[in-house]
Structure formats: structure tokens, C-alpha cells
XYZ file of N, CA and C in Angstrom:
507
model
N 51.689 -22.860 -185.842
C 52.750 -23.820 -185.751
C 52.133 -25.194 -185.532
N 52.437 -26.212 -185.899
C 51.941 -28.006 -186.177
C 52.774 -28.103 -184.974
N 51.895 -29.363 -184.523
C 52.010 -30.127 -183.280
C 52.885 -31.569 -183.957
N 54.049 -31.817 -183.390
C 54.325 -33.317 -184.193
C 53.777 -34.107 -183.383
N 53.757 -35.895 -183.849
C 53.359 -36.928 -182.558
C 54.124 -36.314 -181.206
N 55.042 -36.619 -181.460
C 56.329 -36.200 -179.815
C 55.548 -35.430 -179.277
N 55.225 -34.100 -179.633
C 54.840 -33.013 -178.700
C 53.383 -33.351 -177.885
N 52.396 -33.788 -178.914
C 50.946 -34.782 -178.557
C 51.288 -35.495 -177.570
N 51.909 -36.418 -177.762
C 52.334 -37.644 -176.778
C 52.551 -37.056 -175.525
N 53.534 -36.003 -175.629
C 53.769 -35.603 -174.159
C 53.162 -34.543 -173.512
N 52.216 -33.994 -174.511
C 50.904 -33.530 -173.598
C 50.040 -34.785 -173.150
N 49.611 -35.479 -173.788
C 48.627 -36.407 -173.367
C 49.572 -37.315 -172.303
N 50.622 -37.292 -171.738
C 51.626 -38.351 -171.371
C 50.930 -37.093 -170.024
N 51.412 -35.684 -170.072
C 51.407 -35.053 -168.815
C 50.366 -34.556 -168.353
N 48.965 -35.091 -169.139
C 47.762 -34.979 -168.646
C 47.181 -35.942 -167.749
N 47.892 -37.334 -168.773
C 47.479 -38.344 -167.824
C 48.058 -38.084 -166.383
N 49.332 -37.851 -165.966
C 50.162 -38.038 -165.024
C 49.134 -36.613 -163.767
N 48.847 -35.569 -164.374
C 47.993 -34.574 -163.787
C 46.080 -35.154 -163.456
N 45.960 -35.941 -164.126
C 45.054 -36.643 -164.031
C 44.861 -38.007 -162.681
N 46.117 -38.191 -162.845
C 46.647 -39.644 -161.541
C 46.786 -38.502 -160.567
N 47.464 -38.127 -160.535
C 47.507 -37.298 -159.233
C 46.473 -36.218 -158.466
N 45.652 -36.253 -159.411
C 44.241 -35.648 -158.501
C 43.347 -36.635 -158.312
N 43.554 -37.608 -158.933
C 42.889 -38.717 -158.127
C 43.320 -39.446 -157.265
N 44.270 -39.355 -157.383
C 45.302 -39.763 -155.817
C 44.667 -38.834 -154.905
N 44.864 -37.428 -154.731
C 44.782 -36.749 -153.827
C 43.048 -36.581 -153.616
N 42.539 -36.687 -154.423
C 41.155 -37.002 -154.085
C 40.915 -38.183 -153.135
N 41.260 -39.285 -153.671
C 41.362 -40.240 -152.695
C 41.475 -40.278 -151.250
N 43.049 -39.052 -150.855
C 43.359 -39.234 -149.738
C 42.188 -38.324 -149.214
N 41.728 -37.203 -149.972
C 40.738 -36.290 -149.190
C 39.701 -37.432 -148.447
N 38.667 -38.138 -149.706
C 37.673 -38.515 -149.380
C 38.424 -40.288 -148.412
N 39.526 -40.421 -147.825
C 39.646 -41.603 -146.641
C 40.076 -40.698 -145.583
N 40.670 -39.671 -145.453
C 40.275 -38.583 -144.403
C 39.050 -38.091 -144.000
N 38.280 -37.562 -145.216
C 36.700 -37.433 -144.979
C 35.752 -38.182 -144.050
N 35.878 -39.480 -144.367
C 35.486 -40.834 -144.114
C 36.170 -41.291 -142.735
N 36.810 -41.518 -142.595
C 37.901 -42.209 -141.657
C 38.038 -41.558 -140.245
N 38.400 -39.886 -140.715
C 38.478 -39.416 -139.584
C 37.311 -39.236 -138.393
N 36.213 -38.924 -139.010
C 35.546 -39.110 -138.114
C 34.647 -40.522 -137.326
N 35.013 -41.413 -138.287
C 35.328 -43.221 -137.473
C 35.813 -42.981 -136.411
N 37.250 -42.655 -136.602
C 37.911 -42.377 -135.627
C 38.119 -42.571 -134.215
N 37.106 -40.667 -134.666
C 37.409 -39.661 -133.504
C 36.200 -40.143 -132.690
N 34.882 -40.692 -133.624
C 34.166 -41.229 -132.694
C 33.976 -42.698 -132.502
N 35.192 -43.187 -132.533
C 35.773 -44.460 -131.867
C 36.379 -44.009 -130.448
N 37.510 -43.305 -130.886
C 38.258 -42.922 -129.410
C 37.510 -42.160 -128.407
N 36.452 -41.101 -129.071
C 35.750 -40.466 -128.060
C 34.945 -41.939 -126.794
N 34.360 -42.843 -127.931
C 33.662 -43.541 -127.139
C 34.532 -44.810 -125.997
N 35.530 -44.845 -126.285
C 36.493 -45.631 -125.931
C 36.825 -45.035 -124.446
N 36.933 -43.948 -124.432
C 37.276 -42.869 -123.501
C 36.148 -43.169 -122.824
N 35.074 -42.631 -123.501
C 33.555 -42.564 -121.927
C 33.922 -44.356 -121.890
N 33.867 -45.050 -122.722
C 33.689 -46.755 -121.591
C 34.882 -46.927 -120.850
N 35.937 -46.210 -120.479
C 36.867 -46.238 -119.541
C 36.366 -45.381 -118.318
N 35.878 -44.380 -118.584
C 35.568 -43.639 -117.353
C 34.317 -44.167 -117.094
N 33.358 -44.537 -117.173
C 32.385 -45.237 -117.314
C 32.814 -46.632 -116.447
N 33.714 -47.628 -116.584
C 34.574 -48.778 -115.963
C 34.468 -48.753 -114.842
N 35.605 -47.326 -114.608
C 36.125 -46.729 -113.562
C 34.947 -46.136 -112.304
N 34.018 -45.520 -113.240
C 32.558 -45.211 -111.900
C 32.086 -46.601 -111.653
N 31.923 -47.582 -112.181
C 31.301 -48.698 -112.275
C 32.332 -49.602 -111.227
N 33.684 -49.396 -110.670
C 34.692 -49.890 -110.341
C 34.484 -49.117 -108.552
N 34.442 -48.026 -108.840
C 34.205 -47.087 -107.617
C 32.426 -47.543 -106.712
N 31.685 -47.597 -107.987
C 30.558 -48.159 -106.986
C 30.507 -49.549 -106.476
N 31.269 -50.365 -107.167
C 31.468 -51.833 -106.522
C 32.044 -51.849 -104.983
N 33.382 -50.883 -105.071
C 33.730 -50.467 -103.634
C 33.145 -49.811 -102.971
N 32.232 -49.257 -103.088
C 31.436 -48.909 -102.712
C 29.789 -49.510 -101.584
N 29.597 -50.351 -102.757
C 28.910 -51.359 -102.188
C 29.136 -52.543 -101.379
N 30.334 -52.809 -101.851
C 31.128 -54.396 -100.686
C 31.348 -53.132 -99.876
N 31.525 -51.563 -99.303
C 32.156 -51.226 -98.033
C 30.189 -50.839 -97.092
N 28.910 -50.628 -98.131
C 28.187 -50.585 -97.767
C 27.832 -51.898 -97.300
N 27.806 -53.241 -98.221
C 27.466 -54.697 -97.231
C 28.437 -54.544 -95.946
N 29.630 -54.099 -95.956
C 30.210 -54.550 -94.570
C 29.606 -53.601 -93.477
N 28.931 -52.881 -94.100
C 27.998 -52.123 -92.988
C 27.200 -52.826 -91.783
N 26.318 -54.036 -92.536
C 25.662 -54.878 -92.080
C 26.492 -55.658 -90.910
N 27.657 -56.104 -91.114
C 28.330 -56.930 -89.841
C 28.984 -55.797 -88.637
N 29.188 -54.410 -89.098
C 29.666 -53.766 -88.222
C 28.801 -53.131 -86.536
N 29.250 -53.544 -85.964
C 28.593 -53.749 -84.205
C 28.868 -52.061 -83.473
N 29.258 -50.949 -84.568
C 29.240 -49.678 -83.776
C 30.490 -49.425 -83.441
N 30.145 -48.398 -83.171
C 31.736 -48.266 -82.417
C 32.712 -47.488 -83.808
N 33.980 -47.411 -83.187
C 34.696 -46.633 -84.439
C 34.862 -47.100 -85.817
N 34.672 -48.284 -85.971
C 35.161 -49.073 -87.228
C 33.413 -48.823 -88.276
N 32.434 -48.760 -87.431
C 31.447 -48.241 -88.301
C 31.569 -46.977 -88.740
N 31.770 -45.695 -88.119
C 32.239 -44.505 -88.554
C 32.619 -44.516 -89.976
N 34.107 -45.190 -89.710
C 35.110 -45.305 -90.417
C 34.176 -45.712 -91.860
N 33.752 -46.911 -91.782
C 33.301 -47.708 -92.694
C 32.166 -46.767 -93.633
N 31.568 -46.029 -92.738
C 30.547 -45.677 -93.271
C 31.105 -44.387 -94.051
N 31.865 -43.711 -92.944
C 32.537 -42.429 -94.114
C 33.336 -42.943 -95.717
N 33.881 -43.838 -95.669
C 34.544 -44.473 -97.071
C 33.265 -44.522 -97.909
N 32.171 -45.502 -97.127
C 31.085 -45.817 -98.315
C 30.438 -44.518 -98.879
N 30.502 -43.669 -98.127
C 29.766 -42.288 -98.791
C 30.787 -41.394 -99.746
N 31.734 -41.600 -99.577
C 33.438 -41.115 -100.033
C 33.279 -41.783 -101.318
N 33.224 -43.161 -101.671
C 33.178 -43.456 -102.596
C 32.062 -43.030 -103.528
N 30.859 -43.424 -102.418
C 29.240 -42.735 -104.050
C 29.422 -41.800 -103.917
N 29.856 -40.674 -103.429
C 30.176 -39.636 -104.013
C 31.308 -39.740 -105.015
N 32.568 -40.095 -105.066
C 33.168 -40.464 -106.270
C 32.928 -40.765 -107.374
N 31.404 -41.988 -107.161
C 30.939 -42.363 -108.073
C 30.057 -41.264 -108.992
N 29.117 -40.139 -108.036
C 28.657 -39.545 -108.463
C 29.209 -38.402 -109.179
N 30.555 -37.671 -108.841
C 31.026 -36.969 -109.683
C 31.530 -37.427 -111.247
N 31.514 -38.793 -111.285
C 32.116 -39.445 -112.146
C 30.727 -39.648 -113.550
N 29.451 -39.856 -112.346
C 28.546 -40.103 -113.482
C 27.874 -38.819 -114.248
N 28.658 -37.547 -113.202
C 28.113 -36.235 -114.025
C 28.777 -36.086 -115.136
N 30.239 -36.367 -115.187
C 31.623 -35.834 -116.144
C 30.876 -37.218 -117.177
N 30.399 -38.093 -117.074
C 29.645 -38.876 -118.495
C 28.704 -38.503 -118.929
N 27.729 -37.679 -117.637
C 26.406 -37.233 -118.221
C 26.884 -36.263 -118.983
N 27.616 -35.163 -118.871
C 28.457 -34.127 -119.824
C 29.321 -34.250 -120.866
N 30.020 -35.621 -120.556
C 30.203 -35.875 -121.994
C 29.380 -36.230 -123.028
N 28.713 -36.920 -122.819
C 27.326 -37.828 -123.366
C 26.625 -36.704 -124.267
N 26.077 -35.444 -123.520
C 25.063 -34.765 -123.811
C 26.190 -33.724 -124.871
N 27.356 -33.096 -124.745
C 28.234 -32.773 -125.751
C 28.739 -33.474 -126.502
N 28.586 -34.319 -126.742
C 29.247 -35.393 -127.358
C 29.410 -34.714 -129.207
N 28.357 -34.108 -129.884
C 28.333 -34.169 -131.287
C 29.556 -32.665 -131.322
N 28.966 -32.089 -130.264
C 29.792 -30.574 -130.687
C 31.600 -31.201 -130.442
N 31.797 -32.145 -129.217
C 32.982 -31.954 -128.923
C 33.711 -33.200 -130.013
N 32.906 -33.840 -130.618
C 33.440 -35.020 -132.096
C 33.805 -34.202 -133.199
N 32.730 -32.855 -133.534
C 32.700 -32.079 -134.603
C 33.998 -31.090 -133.939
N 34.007 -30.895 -133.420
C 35.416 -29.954 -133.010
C 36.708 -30.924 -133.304
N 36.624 -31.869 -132.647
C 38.076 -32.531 -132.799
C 37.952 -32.529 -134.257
N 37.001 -33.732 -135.053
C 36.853 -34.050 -136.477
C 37.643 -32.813 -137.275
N 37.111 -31.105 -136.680
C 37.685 -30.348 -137.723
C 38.848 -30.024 -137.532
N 39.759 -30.183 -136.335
C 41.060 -30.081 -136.157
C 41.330 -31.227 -137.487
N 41.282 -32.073 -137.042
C 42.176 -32.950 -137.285
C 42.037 -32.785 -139.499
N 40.867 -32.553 -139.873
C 41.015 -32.711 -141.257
C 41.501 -31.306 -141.643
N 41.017 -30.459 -140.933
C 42.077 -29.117 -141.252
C 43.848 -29.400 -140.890
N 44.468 -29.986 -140.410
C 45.110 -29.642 -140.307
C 45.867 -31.384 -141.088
N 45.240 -31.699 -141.498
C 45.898 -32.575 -142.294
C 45.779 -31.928 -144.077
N 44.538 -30.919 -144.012
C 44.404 -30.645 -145.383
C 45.570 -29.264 -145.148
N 45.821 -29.075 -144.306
C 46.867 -28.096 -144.071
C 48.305 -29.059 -144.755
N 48.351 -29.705 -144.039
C 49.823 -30.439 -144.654
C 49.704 -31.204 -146.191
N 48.912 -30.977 -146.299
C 48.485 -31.362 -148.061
C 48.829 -30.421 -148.671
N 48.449 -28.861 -148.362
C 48.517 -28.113 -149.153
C 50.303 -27.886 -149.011
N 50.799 -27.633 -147.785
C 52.223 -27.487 -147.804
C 53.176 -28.385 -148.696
N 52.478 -29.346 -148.522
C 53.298 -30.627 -149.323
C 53.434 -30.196 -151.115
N 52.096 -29.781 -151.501
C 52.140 -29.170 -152.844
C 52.341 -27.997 -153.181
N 52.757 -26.778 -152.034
C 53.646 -25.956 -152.259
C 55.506 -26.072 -151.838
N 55.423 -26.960 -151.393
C 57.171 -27.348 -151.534
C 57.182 -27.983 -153.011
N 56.103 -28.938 -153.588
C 56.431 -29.666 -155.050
C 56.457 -28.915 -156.084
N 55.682 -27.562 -155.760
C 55.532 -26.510 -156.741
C 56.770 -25.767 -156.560
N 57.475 -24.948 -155.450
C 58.773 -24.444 -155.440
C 59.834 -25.088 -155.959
N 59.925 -26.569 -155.841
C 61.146 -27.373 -156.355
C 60.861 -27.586 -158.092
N 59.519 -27.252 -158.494
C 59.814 -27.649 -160.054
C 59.368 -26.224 -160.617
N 59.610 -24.977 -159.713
C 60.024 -23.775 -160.411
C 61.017 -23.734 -160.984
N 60.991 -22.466 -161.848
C 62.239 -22.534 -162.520
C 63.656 -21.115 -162.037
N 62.509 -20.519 -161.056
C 63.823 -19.910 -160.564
C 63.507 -19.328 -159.011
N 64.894 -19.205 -158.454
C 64.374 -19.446 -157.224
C 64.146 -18.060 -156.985
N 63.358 -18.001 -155.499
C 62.488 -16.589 -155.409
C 63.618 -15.754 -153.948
N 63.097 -14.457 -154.655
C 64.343 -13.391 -154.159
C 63.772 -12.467 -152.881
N 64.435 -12.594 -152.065
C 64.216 -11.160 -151.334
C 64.299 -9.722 -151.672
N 64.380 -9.319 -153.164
C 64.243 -8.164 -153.576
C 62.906 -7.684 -154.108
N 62.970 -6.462 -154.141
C 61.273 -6.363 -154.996
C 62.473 -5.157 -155.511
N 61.668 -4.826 -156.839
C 61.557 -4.394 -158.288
C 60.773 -3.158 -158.626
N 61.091 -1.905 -158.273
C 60.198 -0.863 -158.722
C 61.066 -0.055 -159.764
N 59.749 0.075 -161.071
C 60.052 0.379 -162.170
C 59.766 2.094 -162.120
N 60.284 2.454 -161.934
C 60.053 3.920 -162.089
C 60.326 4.763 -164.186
N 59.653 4.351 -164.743
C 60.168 5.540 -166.321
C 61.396 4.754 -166.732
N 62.622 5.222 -167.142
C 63.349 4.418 -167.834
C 64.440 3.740 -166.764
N 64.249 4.265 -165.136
C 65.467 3.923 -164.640
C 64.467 3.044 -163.414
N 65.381 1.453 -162.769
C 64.629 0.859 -162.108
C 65.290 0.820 -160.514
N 64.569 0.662 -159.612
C 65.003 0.906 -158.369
C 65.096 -0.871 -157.670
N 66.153 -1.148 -157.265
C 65.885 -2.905 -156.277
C 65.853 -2.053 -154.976
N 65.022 -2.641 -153.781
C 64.919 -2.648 -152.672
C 65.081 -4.089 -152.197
N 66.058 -3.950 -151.467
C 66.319 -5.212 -150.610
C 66.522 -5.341 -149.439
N 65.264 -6.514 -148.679
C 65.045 -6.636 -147.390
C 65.998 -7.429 -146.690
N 67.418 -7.502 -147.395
C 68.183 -8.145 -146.259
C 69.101 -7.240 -145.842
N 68.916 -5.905 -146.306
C 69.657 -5.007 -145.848
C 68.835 -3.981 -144.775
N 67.472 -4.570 -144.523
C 66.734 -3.693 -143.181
C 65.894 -2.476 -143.858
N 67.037 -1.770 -143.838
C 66.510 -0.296 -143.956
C 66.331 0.137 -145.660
N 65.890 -1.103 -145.978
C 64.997 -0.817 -147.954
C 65.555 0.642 -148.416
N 67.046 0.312 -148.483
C 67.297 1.684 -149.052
C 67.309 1.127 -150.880
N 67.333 2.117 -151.572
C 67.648 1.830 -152.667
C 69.230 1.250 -153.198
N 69.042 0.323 -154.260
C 70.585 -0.057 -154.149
C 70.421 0.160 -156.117
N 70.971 0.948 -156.545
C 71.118 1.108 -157.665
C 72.413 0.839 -158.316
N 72.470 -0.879 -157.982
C 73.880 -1.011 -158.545
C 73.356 -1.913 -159.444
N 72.005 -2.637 -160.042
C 71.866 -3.389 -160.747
C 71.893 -2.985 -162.022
């Protein structure tokens, strides 16, 4: 059978259009590829220079409660003074372990997030092009299944539970 122009045209019309759209979606792969892990190791690091701040914030109080050490004459208010200043470097010090631990995990716990996040965006990619594929089917899909037994055929249908045979088709 001959191909007329018309029919040409609108293959080459729906190649191009299959052609745009995997390069679209290529696209979005490779600025997810790219991007996400910018990101993740943007925010990761954003995170340690906040907690990082915060130890750096704790040893300052720390130290103005250690200088006031120097003017204190004994007595209860040194106690006092002195238990805070150790209260705090210790604060400080639990603070600089939870960086030393982030620091030293740092690639495994970037590569973990990194693969959440592109899995589960290539997850919603794929959903997205199985809803585009169901809507430009051409017929919609059944809760029955179809066993052909010889000349006579059996429907089983799962909205009736108990898959009895329904031989009314």
C-alpha cells in the first residue's frame, strides 16, 4: 500500500513531536542530575555553619563567664560562675562532636539524601507518563480477566470477590 504526502507528513509531524519530548525529558533528567546534588550539598553545608554558629555562640558564653572568673572574690557566686563556665564547654563540646560526625559522614549522608530525592522525583516522572499513556489509550482497562477455555470463554470478575465464573457474556 503507497504512503500519500498527508500520511508522511504526519509521521514525520509525530516523530518530531516524540523527538521534543525526549528531549524535554532528558533535559529535566540531566538539571535534576546536576542540580540536585548542588543542592543537597548546599543545604547540608548550610546546616553544619548553623550548628557550627551556635558552638561558636556557646563558647563565647562561655568564655566572658570564664573572664568573670578573674573578678570573682570566692564565695558562692564563684561556684556558681564556675559551674555555668564548665556547663557551657561542655555544651560546646558536645556540639563540636555532632560536627566532627557530620563532617566525617558527610559523602555517605549527601549520597543518601541525593538518592532520595532523584529517585523519587524520577518516580513522579514515570507516574506522570503513565497517567499520559492511560488517557491516550484507547480503551479503558477492566477488572475482568478472560479465560479462553476451547470454544466456550469464562470472565472472572474481581468486583464480585469470590472470582466465580459469570457466564453471561
Amino acid at each position: 500500500m503507497t504512503k500519500t504526502i498527508k500520511t508522511i507528513l504526519e509521521e514525520i509531524k509525530e516523530d518530531l513531536i516524540g523527538t521534543a519530548t525526549d528531549q524535554i525529558r532528558l533535559g529535566k533528567l540531566t538539571a535534576i542530575e546536576k542540580g540536585v546534588p548542588a543542592a543537597v550539598r548546599g543545604v547540608y553545608f548550610g546546616i553544619l555553619a548553623t550548628v557550627g554558629f551556635t558552638g561558636l555562640f556557646f563558647l563565647l558564653i562561655a568564655a566572658g563567664l570564664a573572664l568573670g572568673l578573674i573578678f570573682a572574690d570566692g564565695g558562692e557566686a564563684f561556684f556558681a560562675l564556675r559551674s555555668a563556665t564548665f556547663g557551657f564547654l561542655l555544651l560546646f563540646g558536645i556540639i563540636v562532636l555532632i560536627l566532627l560526625l557530620f563532617v566525617l559522614l558527610r559523602d555517605k549522608i549527601c549520597s543518601a539524601i541525593e538518592a532520595s530525592i532523584i529517585n523519587r522525583k524520577l518516580d513522579e516522572m514515570d507516574e506522570k507518563e503513565k497517567q499520559e499513556a492511560a488517557q491516550t489509550s484507547f480503551s479503558a482497562p477492566t477488572d475482568e480477566t478472560v479465560i479462553f477455555a476451547g470454544d466456550d470463554d469464562t470472565v472472572y470478575t474481581e468486583a464480585t470477590g469470590d472470582f466465580a465464573p459469570n457466564r453471561n457474556r
